mmCIF file of C-alpha atoms in Angstrom:
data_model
loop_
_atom_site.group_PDB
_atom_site.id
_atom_site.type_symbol
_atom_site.label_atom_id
_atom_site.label_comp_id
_atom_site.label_asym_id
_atom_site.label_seq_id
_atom_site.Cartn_x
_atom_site.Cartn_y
_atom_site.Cartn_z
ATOM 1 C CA UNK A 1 -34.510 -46.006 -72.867
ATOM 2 C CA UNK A 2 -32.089 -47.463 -70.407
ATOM 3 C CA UNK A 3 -29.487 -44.882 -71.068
ATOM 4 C CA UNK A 4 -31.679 -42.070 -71.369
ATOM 5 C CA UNK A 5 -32.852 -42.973 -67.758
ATOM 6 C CA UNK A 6 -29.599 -43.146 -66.705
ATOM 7 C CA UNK A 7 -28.827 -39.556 -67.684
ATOM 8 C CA UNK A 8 -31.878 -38.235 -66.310
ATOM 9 C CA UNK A 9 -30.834 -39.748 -62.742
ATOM 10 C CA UNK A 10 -27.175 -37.607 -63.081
ATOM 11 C CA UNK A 11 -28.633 -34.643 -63.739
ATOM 12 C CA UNK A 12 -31.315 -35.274 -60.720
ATOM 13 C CA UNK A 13 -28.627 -36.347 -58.301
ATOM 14 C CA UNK A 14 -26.337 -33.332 -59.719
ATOM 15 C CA UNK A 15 -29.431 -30.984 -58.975
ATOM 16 C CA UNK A 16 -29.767 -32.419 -55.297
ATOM 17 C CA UNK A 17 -26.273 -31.168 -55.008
ATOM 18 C CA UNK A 18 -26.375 -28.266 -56.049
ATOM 19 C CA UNK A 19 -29.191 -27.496 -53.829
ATOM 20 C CA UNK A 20 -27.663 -29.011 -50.862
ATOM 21 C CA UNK A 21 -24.694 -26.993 -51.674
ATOM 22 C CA UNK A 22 -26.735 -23.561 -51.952
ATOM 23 C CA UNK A 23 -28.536 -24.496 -48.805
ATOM 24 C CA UNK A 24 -25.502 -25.062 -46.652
ATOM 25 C CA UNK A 25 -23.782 -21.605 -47.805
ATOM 26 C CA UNK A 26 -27.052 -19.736 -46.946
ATOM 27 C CA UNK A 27 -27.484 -21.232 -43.573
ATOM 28 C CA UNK A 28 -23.718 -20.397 -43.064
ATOM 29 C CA UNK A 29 -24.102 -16.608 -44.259
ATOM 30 C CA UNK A 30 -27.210 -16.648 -41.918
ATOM 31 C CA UNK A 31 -25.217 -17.791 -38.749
ATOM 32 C CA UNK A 32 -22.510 -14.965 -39.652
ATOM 33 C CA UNK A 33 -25.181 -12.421 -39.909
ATOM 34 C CA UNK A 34 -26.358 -13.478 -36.569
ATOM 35 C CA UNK A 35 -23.452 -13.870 -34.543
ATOM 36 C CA UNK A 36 -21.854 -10.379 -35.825
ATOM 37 C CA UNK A 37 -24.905 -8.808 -34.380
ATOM 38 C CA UNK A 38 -24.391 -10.562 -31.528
ATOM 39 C CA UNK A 39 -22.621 -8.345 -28.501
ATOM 40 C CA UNK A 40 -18.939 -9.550 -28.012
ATOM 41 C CA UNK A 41 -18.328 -11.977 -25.285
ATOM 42 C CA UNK A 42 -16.092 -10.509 -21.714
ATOM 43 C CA UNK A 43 -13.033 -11.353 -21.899
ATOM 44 C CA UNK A 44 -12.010 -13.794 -19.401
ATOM 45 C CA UNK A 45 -10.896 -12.602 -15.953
ATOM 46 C CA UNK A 46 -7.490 -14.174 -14.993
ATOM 47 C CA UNK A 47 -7.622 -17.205 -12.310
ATOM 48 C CA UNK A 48 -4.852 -15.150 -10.483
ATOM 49 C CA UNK A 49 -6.628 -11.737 -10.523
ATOM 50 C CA UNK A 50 -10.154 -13.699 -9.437
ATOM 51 C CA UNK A 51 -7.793 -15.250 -6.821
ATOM 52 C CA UNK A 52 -6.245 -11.608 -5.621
ATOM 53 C CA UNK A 53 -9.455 -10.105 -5.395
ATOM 54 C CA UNK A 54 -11.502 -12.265 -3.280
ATOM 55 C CA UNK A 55 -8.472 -12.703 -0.956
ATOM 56 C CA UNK A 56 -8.341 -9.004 -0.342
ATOM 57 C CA UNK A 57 -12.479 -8.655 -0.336
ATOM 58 C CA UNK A 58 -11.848 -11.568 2.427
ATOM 59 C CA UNK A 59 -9.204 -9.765 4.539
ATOM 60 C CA UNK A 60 -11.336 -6.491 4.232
ATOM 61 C CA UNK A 61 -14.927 -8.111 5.457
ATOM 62 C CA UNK A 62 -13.363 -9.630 8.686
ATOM 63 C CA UNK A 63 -14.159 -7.561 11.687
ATOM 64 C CA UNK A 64 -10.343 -5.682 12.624
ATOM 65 C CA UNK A 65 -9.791 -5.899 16.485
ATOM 66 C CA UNK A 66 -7.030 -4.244 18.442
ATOM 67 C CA UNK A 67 -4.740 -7.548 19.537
ATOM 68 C CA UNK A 68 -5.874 -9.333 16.430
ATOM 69 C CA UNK A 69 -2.447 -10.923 14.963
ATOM 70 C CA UNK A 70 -4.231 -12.670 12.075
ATOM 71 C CA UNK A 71 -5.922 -9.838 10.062
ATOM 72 C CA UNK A 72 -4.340 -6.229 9.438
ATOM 73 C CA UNK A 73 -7.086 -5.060 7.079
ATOM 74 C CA UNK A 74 -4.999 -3.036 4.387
ATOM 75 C CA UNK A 75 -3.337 -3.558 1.200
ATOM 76 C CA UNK A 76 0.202 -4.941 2.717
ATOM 77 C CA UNK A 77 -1.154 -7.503 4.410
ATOM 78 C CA UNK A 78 -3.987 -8.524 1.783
ATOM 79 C CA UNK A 79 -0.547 -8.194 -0.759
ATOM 80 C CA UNK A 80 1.262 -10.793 1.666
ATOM 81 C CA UNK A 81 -1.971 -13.572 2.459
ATOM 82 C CA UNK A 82 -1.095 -14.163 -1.635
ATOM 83 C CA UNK A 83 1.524 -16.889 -2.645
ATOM 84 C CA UNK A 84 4.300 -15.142 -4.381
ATOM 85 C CA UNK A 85 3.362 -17.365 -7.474
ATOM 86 C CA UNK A 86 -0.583 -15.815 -7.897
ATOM 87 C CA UNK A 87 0.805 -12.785 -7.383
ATOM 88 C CA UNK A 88 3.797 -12.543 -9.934
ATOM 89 C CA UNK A 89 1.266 -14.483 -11.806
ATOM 90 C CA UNK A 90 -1.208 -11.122 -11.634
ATOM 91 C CA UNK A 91 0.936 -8.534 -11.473
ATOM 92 C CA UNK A 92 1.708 -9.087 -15.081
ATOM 93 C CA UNK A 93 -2.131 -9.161 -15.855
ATOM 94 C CA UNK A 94 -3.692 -7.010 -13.973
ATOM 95 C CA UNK A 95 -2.031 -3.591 -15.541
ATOM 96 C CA UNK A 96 -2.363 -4.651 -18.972
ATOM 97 C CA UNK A 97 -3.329 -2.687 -21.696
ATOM 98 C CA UNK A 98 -6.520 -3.067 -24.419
ATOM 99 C CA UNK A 99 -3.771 -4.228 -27.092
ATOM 100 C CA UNK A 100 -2.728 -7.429 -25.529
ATOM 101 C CA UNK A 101 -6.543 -8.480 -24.491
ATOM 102 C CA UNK A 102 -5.588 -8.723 -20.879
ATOM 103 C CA UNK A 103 -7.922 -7.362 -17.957
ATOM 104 C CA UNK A 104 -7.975 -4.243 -17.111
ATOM 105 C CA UNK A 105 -7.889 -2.792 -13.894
ATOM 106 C CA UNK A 106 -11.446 -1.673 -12.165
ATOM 107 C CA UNK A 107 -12.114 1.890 -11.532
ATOM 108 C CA UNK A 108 -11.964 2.650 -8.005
ATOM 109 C CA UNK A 109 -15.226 2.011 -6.116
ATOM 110 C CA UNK A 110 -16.410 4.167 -3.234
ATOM 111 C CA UNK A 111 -16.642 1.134 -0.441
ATOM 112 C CA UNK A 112 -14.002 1.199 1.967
ATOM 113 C CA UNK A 113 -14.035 -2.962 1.554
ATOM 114 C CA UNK A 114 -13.670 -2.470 -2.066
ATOM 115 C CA UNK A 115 -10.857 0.503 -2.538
ATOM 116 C CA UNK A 116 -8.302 -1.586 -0.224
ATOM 117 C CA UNK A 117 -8.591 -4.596 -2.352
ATOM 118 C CA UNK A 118 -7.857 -2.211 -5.772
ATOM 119 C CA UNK A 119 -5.092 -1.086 -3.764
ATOM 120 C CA UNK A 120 -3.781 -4.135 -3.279
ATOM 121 C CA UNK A 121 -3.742 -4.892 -6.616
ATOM 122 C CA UNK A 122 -1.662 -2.381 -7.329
ATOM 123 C CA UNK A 123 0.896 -2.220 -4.431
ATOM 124 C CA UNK A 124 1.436 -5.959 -5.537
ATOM 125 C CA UNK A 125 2.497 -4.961 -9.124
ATOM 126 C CA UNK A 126 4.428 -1.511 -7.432
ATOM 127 C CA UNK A 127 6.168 -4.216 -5.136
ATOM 128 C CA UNK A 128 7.115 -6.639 -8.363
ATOM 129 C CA UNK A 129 8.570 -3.618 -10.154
ATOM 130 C CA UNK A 130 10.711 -2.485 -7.267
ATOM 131 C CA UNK A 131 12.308 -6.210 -7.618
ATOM 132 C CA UNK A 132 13.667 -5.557 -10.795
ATOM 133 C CA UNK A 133 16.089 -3.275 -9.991
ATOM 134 C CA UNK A 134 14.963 -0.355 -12.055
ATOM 135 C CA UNK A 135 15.247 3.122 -10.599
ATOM 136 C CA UNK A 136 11.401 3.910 -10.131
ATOM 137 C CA UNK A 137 12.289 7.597 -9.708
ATOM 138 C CA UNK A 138 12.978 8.350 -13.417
ATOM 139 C CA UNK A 139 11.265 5.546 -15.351
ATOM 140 C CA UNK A 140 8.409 5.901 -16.731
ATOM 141 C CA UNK A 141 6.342 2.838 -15.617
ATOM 142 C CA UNK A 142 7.385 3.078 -12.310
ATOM 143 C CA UNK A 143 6.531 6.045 -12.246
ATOM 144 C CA UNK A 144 2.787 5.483 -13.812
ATOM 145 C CA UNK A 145 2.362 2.849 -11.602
ATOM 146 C CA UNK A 146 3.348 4.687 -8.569
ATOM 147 C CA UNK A 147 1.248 7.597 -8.918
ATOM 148 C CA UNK A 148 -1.771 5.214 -9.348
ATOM 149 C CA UNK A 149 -1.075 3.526 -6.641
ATOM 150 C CA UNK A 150 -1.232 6.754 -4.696
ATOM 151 C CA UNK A 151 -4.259 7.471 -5.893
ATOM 152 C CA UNK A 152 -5.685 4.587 -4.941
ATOM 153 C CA UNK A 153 -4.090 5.477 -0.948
ATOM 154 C CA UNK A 154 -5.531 8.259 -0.978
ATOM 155 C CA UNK A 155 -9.012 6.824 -1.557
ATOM 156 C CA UNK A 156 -8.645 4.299 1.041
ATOM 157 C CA UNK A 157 -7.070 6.699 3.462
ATOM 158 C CA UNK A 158 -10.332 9.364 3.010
ATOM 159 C CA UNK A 159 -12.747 6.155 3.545
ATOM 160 C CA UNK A 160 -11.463 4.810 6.757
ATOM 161 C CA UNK A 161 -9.759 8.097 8.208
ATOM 162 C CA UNK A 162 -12.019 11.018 7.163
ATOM 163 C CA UNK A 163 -11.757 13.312 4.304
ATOM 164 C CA UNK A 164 -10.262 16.247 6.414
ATOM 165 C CA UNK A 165 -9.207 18.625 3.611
ATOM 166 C CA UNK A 166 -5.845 20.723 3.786
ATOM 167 C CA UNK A 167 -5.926 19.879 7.556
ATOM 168 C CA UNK A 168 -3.575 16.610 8.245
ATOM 169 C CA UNK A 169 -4.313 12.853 10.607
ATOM 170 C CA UNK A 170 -2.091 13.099 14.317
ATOM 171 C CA UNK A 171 -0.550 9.884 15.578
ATOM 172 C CA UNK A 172 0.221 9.968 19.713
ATOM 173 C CA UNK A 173 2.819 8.023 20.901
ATOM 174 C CA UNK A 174 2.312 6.921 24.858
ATOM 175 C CA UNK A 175 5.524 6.570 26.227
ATOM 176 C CA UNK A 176 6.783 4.716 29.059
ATOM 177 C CA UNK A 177 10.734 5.634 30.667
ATOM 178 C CA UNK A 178 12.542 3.093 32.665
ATOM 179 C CA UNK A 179 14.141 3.341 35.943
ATOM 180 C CA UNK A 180 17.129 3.215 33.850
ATOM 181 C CA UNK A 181 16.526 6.881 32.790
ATOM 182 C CA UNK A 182 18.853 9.392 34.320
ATOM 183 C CA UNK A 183 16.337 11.914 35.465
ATOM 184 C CA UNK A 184 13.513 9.048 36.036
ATOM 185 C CA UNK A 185 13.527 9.967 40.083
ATOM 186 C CA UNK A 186 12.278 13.259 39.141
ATOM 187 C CA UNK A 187 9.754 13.030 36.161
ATOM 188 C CA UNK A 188 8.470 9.545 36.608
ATOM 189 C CA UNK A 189 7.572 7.271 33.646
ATOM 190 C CA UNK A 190 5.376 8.851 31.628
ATOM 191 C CA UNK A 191 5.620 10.955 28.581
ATOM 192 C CA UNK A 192 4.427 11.416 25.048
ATOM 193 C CA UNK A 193 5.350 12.576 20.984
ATOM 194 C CA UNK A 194 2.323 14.042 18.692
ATOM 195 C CA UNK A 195 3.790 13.185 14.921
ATOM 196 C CA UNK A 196 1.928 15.350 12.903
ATOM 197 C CA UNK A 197 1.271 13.175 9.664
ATOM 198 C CA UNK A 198 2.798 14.827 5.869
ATOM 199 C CA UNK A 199 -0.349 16.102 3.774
ATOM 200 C CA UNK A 200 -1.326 12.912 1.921
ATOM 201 C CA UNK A 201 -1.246 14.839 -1.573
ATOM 202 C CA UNK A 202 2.579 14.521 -0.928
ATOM 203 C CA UNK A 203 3.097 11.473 0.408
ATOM 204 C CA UNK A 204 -0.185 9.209 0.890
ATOM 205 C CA UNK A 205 1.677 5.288 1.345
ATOM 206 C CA UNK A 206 4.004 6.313 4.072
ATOM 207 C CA UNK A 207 1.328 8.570 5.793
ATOM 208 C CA UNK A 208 -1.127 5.480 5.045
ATOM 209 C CA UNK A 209 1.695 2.433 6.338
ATOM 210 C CA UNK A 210 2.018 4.604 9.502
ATOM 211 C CA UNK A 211 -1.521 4.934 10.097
ATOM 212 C CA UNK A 212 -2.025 1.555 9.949
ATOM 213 C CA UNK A 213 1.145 0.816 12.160
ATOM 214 C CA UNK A 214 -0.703 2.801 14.806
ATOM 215 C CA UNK A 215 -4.221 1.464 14.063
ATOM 216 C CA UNK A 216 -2.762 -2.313 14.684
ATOM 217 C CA UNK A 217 -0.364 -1.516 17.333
ATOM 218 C CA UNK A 218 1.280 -4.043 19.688
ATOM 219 C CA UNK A 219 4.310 -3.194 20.967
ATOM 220 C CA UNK A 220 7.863 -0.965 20.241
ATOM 221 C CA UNK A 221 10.222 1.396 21.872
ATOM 222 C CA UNK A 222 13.142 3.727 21.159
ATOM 223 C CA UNK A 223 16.550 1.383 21.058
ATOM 224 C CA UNK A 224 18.640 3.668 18.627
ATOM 225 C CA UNK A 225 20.453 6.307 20.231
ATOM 226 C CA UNK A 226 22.591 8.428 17.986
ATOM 227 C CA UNK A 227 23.705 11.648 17.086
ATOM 228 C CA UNK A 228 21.159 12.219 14.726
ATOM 229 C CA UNK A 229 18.380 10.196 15.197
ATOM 230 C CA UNK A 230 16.219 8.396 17.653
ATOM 231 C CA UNK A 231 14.872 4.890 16.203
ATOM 232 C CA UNK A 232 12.152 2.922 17.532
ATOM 233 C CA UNK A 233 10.705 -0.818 17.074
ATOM 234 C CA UNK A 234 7.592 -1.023 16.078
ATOM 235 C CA UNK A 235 5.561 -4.602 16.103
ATOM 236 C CA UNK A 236 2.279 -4.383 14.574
ATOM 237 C CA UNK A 237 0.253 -6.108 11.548
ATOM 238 C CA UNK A 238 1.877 -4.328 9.019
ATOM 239 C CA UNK A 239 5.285 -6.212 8.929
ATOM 240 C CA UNK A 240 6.512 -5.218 5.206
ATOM 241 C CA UNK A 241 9.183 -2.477 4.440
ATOM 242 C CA UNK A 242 7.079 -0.080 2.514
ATOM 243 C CA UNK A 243 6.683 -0.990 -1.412
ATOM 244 C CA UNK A 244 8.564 2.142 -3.161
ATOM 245 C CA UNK A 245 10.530 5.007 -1.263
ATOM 246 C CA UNK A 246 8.042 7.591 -1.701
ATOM 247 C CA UNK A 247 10.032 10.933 -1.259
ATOM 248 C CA UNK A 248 8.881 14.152 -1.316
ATOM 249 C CA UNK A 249 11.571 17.549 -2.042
ATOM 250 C CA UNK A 250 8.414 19.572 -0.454
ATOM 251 C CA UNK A 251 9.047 17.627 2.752
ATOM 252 C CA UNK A 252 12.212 17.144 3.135
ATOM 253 C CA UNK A 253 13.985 15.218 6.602
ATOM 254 C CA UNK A 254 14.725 18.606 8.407
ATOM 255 C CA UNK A 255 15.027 18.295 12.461
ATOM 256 C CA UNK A 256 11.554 17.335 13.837
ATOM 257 C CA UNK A 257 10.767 15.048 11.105
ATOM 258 C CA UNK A 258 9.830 11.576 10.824
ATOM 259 C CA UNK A 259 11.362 8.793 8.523
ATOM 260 C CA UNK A 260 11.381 4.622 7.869
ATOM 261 C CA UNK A 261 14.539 3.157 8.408
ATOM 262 C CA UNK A 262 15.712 1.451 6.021
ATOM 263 C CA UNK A 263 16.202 0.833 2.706
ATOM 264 C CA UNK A 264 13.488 -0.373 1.652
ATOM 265 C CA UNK A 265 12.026 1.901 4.416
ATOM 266 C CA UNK A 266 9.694 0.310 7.522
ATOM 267 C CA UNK A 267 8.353 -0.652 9.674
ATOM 268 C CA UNK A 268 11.180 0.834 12.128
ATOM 269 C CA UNK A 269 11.148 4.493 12.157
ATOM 270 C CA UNK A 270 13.199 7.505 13.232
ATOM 271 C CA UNK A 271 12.926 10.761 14.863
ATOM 272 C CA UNK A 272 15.390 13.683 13.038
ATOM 273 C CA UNK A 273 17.141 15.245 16.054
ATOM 274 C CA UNK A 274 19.379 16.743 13.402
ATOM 275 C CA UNK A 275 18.755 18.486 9.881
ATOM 276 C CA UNK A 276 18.592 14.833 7.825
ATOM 277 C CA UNK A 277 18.509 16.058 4.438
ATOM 278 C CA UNK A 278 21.878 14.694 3.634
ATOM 279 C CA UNK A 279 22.119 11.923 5.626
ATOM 280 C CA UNK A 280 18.375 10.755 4.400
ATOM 281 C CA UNK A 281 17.625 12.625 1.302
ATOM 282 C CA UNK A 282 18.042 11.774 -2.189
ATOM 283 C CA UNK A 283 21.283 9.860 -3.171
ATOM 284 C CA UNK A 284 22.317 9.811 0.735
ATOM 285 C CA UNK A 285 22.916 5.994 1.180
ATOM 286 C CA UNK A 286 23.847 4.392 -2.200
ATOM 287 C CA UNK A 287 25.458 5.468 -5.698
ATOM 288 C CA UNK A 288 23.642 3.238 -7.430
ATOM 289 C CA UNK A 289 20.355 5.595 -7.239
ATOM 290 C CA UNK A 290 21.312 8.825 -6.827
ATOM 291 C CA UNK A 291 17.450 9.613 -6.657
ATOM 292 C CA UNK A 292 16.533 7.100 -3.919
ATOM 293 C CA UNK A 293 15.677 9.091 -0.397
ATOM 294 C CA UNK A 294 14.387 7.622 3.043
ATOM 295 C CA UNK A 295 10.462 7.642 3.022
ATOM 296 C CA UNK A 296 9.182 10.182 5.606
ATOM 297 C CA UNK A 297 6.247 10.628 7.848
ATOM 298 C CA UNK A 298 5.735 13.827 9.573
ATOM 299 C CA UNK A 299 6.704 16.066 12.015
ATOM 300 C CA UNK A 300 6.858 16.019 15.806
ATOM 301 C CA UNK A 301 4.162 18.728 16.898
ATOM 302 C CA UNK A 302 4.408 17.762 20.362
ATOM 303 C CA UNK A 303 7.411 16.397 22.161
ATOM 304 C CA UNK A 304 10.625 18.499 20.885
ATOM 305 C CA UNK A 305 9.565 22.217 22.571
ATOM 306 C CA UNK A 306 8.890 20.357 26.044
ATOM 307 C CA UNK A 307 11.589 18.211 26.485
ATOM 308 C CA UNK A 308 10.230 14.884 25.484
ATOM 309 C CA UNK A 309 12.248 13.788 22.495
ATOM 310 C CA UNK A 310 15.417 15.775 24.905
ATOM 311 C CA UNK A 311 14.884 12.997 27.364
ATOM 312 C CA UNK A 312 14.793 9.976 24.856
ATOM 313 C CA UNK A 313 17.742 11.373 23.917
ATOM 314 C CA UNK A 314 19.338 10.457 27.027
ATOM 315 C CA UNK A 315 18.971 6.964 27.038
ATOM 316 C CA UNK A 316 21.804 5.286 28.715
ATOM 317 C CA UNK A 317 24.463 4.151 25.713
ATOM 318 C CA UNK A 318 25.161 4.989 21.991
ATOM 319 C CA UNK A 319 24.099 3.185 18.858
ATOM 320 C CA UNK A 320 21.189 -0.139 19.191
ATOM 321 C CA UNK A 321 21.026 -0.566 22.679
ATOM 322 C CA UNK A 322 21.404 -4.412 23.839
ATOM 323 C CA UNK A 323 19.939 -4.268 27.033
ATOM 324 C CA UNK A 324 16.066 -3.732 26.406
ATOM 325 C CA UNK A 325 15.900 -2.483 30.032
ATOM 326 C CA UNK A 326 17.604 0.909 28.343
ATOM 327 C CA UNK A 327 14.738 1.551 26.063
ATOM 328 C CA UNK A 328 12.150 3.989 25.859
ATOM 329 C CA UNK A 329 8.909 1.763 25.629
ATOM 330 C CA UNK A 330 5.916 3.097 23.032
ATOM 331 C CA UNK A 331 3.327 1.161 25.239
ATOM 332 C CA UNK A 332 0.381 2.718 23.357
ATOM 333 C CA UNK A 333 -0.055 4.787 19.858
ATOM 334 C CA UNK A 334 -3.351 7.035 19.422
ATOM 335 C CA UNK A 335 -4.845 8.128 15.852
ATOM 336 C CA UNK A 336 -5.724 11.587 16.292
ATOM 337 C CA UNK A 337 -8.265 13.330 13.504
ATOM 338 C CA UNK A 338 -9.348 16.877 13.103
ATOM 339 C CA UNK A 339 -12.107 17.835 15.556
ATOM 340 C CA UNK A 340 -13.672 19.686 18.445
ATOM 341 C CA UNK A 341 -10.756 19.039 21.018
ATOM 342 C CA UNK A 342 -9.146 21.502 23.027
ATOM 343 C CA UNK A 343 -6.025 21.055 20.062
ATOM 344 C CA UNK A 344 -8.384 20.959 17.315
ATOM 345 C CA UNK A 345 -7.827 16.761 17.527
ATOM 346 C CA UNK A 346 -10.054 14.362 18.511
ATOM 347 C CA UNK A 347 -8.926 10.469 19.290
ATOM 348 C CA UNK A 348 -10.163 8.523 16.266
ATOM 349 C CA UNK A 349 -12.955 6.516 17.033
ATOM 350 C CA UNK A 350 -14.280 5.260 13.933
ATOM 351 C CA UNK A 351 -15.023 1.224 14.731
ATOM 352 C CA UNK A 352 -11.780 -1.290 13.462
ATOM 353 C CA UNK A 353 -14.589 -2.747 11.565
ATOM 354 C CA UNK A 354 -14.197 -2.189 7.698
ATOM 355 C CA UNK A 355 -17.618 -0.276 6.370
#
């Protein structure tokens, strides 16, 4: 009896696990069933792109004053509020593609406050290619991350400008001559340049940097005076050399047209007084790039027929003048928009204030 008893309590306890065994593998094929019907979980946003985004949406809610030296409202500035570890930290992430399970970047959105901080996004990661070295004119990534990046300008340029069409944004510059001006006696102090900005389809970033140049104006004048060109200072929010040389061959720097010194180009411009395609164009200033050209703006509408540019042109003294007592001032720069005016402009009026 003993031993049958025995027996009878290893095959019970053998039973109990088997059924403990059965039990556990259906409550794990249950789970699986349930959590592959389950939707999949978002992928986790990057601390750095988190950190990009709501310093830009920051920047872009604070009310924009003319004077204010703290806040410039666009993508340079909302680009240079970042340390340069987030952002080489994002730029990395924030283009990524589905393969590496990175985020992706958003769509652009229609708010004004929301398409400058997408474009700052992606000027940052324009700006961290350019550091490389790589010719952005013929590679490929550059190039794909150029063009979006224009996009994006474009977008932000429509929202806080107008949407105007084929028809392109003015900028007025408000001149003030010196005593020191040879013919001052006889016309005074006063004078003024219309730049015509390039159609943003060709060039949106450098018509965008100089819009915002104007928009946050402080101070500036002409101190360059050569042969070929007349260069001003400009002091403003935007205080970055633009990120890429955007170039144009539909626009190139013919006499009348506006560039960014520089290479990189900005904030300091020039006026051509000379045909400039081969002393600005592509492969004018290095061998290293033979694609590389000075960025351009526009075109003087007003100022070359009447004498204007002429007279800034006669600044006492050759090359960067020294004595600041030489210079032409820019005491004042006016956005100018198509509109009812006697010109077809109107002064842009829009409040600083980011909508």
């Amino acid at each position: 009896m003993g031993y049958d008893a025995n027996v009878k309590s290893r095959k019970s306890e053998q039973r109990q696990r088997l059924m403990m065994i059965g039990s556990l593998i259906a409550l794990s094929a249950a789970f699986l069933l349930v959590v592959s019907l389950l939707p999949p979980s978002p992928l986790p946003v990057a601390p750095a792109i988190v950190a990009i985004e709501k310093n830009a949406a920051d920047i872009m809610t604070k009310p924009l004053r003319r004077g204010d030296t703290k806040i410039a409202g666009d993508a340079v500035v909302a680009s240079s509020k970042i340390s340069n570890k987030v952002k080489s930290a994002a730029t990395g992430m924030a283009m990524a593609t589905v393969d590496d399970q990175r985020p992706q970047p958003r769509s652009f959105p229609k708010s004004e406050m929301e398409a400058a901080a997408a474009r700052a996004l992606l000027e940052a990661r324009v700006r961290e290619i350019k550091k490389t070295g790589v010719i952005m004119e013929v590679d490929e990534e550059s190039l794909k991350m150029t063009r979006k990046l224009q996009e994006a300008t474009k977008e932000v340029l429509k929202l806080r400008y107008g949407d105007f069409g084929s028809k392109n944004y003015r900028v007025e510059l408000i001149l003030e001559f010196q005593p020191s001006i040879p013919d001052y006696a006889e016309k005074g102090k006063d004078g003024s340049i219309i730049i015509e900005m390039a159609p943003i389809s060709l060039v949106p970033c450098s018509v965008y940097n100089f819009m915002e140049i104007a928009r946050t104006w402080k101070s500036g004048a002409f101190r360059r005076n050569a042969g070929h060109v007349l260069q001003a200072l400009a002091r403003s929010n935007v205080t970055e050399s633009m990120p890429f040389q955007e170039y144009s061959e539909e626009y190139p720097h013919k006499k009348g047209t506006v560039g960014y010194a520089g290479r990189p180009s900005g904030p300091e411009f020039y006026v051509s007084i000379a045909d400039n395609s081969k002393n600005h164009g592509p492969g004018s200033q290095q061998k290293k790039n033979p694609y590389e050209a000075d960025c351009i703006i526009g075109t003087v509408v007003k100022g070359m027929e009447d004498g204007t540019v002429a007279r800034v042109h006669k600044m006492p003294g050759q090359g960067f003048l020294s004595n600041k007592d030489d210079w032409v001032l820019i005491s004042a720069m006016r956005i100018l928009v198509p509109g009812d005016g006697p010109d077809g402009y109107v002064e842009f009026s829009k409040p600083l204030e980011s909508t």
